[in-house]
Short mmCIF file of C-alpha atoms in Angstrom, two decimals:
data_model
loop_
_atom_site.label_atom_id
_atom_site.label_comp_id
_atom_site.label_asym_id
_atom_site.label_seq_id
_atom_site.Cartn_x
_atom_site.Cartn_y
_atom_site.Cartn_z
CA UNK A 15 167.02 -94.70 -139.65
CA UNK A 16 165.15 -91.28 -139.13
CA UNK A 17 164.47 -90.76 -142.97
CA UNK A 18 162.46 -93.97 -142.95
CA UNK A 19 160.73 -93.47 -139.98
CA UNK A 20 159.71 -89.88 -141.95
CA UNK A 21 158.71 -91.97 -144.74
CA UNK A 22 156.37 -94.27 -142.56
CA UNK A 23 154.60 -91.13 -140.96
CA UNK A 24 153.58 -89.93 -144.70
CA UNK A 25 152.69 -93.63 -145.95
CA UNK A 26 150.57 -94.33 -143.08
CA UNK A 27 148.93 -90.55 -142.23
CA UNK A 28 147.67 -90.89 -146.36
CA UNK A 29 146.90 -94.28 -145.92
CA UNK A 30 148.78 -95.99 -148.64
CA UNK A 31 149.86 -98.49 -146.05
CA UNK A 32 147.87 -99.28 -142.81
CA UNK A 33 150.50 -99.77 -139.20
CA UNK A 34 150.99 -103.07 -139.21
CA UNK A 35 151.61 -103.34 -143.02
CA UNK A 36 154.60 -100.59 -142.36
CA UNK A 37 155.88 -101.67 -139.26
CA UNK A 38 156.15 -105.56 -140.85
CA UNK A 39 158.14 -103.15 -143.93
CA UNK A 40 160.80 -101.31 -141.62
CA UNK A 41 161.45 -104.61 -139.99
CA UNK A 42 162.58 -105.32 -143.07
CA UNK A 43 164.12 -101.91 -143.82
CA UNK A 44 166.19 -101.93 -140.81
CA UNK A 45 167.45 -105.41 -140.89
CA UNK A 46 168.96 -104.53 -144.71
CA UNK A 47 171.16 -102.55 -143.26
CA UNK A 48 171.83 -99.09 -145.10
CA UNK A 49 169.21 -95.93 -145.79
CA UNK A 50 168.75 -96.65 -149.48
CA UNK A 51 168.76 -100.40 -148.92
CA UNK A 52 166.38 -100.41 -146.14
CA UNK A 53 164.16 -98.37 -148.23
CA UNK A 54 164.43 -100.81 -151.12
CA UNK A 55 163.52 -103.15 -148.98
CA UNK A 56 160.20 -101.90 -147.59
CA UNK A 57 159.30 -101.13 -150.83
CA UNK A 58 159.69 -104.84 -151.61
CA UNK A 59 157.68 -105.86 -148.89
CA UNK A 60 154.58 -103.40 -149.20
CA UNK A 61 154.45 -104.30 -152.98
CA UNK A 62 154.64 -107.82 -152.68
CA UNK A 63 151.25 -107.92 -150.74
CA UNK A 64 147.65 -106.55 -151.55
CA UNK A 65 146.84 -102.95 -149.87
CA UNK A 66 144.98 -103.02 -147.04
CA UNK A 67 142.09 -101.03 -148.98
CA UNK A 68 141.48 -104.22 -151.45
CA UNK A 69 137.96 -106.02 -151.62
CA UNK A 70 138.74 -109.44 -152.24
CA UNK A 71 138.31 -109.39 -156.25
CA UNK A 72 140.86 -111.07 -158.14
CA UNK A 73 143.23 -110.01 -159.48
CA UNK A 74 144.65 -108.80 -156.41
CA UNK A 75 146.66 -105.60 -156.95
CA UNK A 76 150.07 -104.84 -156.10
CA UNK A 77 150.38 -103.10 -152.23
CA UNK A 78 152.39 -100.50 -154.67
CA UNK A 79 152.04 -99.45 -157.82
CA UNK A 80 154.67 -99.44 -160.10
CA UNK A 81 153.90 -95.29 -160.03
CA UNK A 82 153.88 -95.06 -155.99
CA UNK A 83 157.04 -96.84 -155.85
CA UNK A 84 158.60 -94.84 -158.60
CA UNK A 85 157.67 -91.48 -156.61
CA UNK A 86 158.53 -92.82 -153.28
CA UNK A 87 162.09 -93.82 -154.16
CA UNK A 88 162.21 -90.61 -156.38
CA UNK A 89 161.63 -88.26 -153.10
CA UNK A 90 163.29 -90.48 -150.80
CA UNK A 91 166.80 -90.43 -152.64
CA UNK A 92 166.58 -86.74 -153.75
CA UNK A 93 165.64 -85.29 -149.89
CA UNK A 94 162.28 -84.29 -151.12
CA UNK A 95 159.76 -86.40 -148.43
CA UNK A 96 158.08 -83.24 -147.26
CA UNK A 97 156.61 -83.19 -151.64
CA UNK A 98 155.51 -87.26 -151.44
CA UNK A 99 152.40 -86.43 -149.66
CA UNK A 100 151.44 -84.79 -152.93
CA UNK A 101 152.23 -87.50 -155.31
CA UNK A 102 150.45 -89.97 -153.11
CA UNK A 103 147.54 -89.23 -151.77
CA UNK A 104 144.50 -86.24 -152.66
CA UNK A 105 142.05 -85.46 -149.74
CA UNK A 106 140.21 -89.07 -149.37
CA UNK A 107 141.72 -90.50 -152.95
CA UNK A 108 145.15 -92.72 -153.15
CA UNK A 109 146.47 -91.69 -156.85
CA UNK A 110 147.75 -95.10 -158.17
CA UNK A 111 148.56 -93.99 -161.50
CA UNK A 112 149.45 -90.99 -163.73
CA UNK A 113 147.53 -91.16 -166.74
CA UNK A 114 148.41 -87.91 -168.33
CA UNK A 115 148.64 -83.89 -168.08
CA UNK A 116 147.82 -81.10 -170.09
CA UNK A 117 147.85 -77.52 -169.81
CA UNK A 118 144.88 -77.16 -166.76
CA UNK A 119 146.27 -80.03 -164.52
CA UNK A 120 146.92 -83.77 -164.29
CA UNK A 121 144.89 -86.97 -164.79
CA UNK A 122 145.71 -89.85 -162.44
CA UNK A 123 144.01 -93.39 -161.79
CA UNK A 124 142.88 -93.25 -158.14
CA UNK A 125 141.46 -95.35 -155.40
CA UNK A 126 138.57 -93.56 -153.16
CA UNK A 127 138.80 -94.81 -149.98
CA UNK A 128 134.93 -93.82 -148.91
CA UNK A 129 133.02 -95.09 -150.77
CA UNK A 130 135.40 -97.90 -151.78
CA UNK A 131 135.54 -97.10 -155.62
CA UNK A 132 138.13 -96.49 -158.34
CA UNK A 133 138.35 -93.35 -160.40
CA UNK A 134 139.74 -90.61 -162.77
CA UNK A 135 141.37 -87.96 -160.90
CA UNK A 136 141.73 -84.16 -162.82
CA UNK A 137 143.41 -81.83 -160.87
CA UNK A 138 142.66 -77.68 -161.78
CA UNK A 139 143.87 -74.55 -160.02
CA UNK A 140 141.46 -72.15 -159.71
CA UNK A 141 143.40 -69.00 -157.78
CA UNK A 142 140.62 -66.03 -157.63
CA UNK A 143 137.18 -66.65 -155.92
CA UNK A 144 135.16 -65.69 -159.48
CA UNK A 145 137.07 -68.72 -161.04
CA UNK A 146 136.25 -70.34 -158.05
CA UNK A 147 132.42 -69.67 -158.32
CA UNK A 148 132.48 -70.46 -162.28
CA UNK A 149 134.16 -73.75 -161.48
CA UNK A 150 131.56 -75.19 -158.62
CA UNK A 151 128.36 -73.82 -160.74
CA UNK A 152 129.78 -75.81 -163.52
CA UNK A 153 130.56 -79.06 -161.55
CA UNK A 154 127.11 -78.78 -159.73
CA UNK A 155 125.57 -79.01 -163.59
CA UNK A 156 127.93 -81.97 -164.24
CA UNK A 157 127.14 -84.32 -161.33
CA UNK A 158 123.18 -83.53 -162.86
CA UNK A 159 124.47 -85.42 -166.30
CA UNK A 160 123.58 -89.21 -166.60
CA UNK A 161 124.39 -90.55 -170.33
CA UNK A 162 126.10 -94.00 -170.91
CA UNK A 163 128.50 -91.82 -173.41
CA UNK A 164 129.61 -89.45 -170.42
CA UNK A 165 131.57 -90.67 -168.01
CA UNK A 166 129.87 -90.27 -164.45
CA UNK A 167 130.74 -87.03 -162.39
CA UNK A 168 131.12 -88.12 -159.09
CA UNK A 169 132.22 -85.42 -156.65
CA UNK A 170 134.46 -82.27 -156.96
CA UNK A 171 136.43 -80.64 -153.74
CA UNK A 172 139.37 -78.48 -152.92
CA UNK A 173 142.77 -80.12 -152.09
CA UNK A 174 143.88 -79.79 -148.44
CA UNK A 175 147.20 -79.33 -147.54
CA UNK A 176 149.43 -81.57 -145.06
CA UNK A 177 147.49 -79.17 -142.20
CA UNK A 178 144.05 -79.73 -143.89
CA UNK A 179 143.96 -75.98 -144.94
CA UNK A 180 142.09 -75.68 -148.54
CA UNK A 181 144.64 -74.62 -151.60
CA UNK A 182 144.22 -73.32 -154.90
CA UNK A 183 143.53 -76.90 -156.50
CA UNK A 184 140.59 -78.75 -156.88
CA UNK A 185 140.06 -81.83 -157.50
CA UNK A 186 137.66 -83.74 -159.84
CA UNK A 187 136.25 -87.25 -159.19
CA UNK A 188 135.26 -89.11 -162.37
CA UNK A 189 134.01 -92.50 -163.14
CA UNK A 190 136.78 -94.96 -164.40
CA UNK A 191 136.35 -95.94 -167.83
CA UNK A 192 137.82 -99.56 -169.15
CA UNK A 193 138.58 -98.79 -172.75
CA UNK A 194 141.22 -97.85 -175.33
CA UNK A 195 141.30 -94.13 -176.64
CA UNK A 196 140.20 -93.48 -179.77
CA UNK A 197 143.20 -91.70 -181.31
CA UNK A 198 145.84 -94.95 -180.20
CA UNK A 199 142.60 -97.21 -181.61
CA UNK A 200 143.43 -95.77 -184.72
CA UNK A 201 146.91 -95.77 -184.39
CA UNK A 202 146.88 -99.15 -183.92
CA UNK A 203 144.01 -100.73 -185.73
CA UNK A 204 143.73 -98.05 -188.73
CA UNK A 205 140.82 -96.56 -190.69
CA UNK A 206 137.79 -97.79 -188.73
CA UNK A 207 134.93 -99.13 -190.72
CA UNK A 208 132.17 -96.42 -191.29
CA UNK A 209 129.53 -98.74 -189.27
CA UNK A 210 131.26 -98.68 -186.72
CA UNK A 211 132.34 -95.25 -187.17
CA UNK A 212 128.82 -93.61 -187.91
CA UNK A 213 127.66 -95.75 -184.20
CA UNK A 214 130.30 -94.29 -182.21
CA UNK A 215 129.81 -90.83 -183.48
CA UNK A 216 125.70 -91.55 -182.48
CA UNK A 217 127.00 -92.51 -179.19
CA UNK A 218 129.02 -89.10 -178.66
CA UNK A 219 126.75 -86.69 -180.02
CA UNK A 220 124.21 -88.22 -177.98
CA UNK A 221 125.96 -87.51 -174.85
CA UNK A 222 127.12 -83.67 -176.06
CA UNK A 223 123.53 -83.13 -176.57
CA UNK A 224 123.13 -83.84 -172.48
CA UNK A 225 125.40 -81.83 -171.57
CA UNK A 226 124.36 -78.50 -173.73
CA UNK A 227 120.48 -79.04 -172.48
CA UNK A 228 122.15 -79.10 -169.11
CA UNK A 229 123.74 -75.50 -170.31
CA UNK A 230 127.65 -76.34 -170.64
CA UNK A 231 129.81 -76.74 -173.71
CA UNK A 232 132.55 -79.47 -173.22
CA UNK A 233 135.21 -77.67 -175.35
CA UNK A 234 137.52 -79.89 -175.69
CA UNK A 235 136.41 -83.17 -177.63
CA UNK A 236 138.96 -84.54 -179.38
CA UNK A 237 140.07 -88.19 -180.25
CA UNK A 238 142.12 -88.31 -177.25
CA UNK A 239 139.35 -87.55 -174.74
CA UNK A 240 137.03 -90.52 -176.64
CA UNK A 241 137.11 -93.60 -174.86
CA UNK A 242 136.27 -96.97 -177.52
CA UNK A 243 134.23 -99.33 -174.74
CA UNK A 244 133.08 -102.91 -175.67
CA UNK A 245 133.38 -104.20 -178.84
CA UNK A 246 135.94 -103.13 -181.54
CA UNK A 247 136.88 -103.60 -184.59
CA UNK A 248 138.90 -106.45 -185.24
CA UNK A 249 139.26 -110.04 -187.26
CA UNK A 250 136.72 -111.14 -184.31
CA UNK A 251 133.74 -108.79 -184.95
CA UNK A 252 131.88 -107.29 -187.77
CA UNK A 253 129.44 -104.42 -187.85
CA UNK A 254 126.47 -106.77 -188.08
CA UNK A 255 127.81 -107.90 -184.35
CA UNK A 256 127.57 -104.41 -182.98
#
């Protein structure tokens, strides 16, 4: 099954899977007889069991996400393997999740391998070396800014190709926030109460006023890039709880 040895060359060199965790899948794979049912197969087994980059804290995750299988069976059956590197893996970071994408790039939930950390992943393209230079003076400032309303900046770097050649793209490492954003809050819960309302908007201004002193302008707040953390509105809290 050559296409499945391909796909175990691409799984292992971006370290979704370690050796032993793929070679334990195509003995699977090959024993289920066809292509498309051998691959079905490994995917079973490589989900079924916790990824060799996992730390012990419950719950354990999936070996595959519901995303990576998606993509891998996506390239697999269309003859696209040579594009799964791409949807898998970024430099050091596995991308387990897509969380959204706009106009400048995509957002994805992402394991870093070194240090051993989860994060938000924004891709950009930045083509000419003045957008280039704009971009890294910029991201130098941001990894300065330390606010509990701004999401830590952890790193920034240019995506390497299969050949480890730098592209166009660039990648931005973010701290993972747990929370709900505030424009499906509202969707779901409804007017918030002007306590709460009035703290939040403390909370946000506070951390805007970092990052002007620090001499950027975010430019794009808006309800959907507003994460609600910790306590919420709801028939369990008041305002007096905040």
């Amino acid at each position: 099954m050559p296409e499945l040895g391909k796909l175990g060359q691409i799984l292992t060199s971006t370290r979704v899977c370690s050796k032993p965790q793929w070679e334990k899948a195509l003995a699977e794979g090959i024993a289920a007889g066809s292509e498309v049912e051998g691959l079905l197969a490994t995917i079973r087994v490589l989900a079924a069991e916790p990824p060799h980059w996992w730390d012990g804290k419950q719950p354990a995750p999936l070996g595959l996400t519901e995303y990576q299988q998606a993509a891998i069976r996506s390239r697999f059956v269309d003859d696209e393997l040579p594009l799964l590197r791409r949807d898998l893996a970024l430099n050091q970071f596995l991308l387990l999740g897509k969380l959204g994408q706009g106009g400048q790039g995509e957002v994805y939930r992402a394991r870093q391998l070194n240090p051993p950390r989860f994060a938000a992943v924004k891709t950009l393209i930045r083509e000419t070396d003045m957008r280039r230079l704009r971009f890294e003076q910029e991201a130098r400032s941001m990894m300065k800014i330390q606010h509990p309303a701004v999401a830590r900046f952890y790193l920034y770097e240019r995506v390497r190709d299969a050949g480890g050649e730098p592209t166009d793209e660039y990648l931005i490492a973010m701290e993972f926030v747990h929370g709900t954003p505030l424009h499906r809050h509202v969707q779901r819960v409804g007017i918030v109460p002007w306590r709460f309302a009035v703290h939040w908007a403390i909370q946000l201004l506070g951390g805007l006023a970092v990052i002007h002193r620090n001499g950027l302008m975010h430019g794009d707040v808006k309800p959907e890039n507003v994460m609600v953390v910790g306590l919420q509105p709801g028939p369990q809290a008041s305002a007096s709880s905040m």
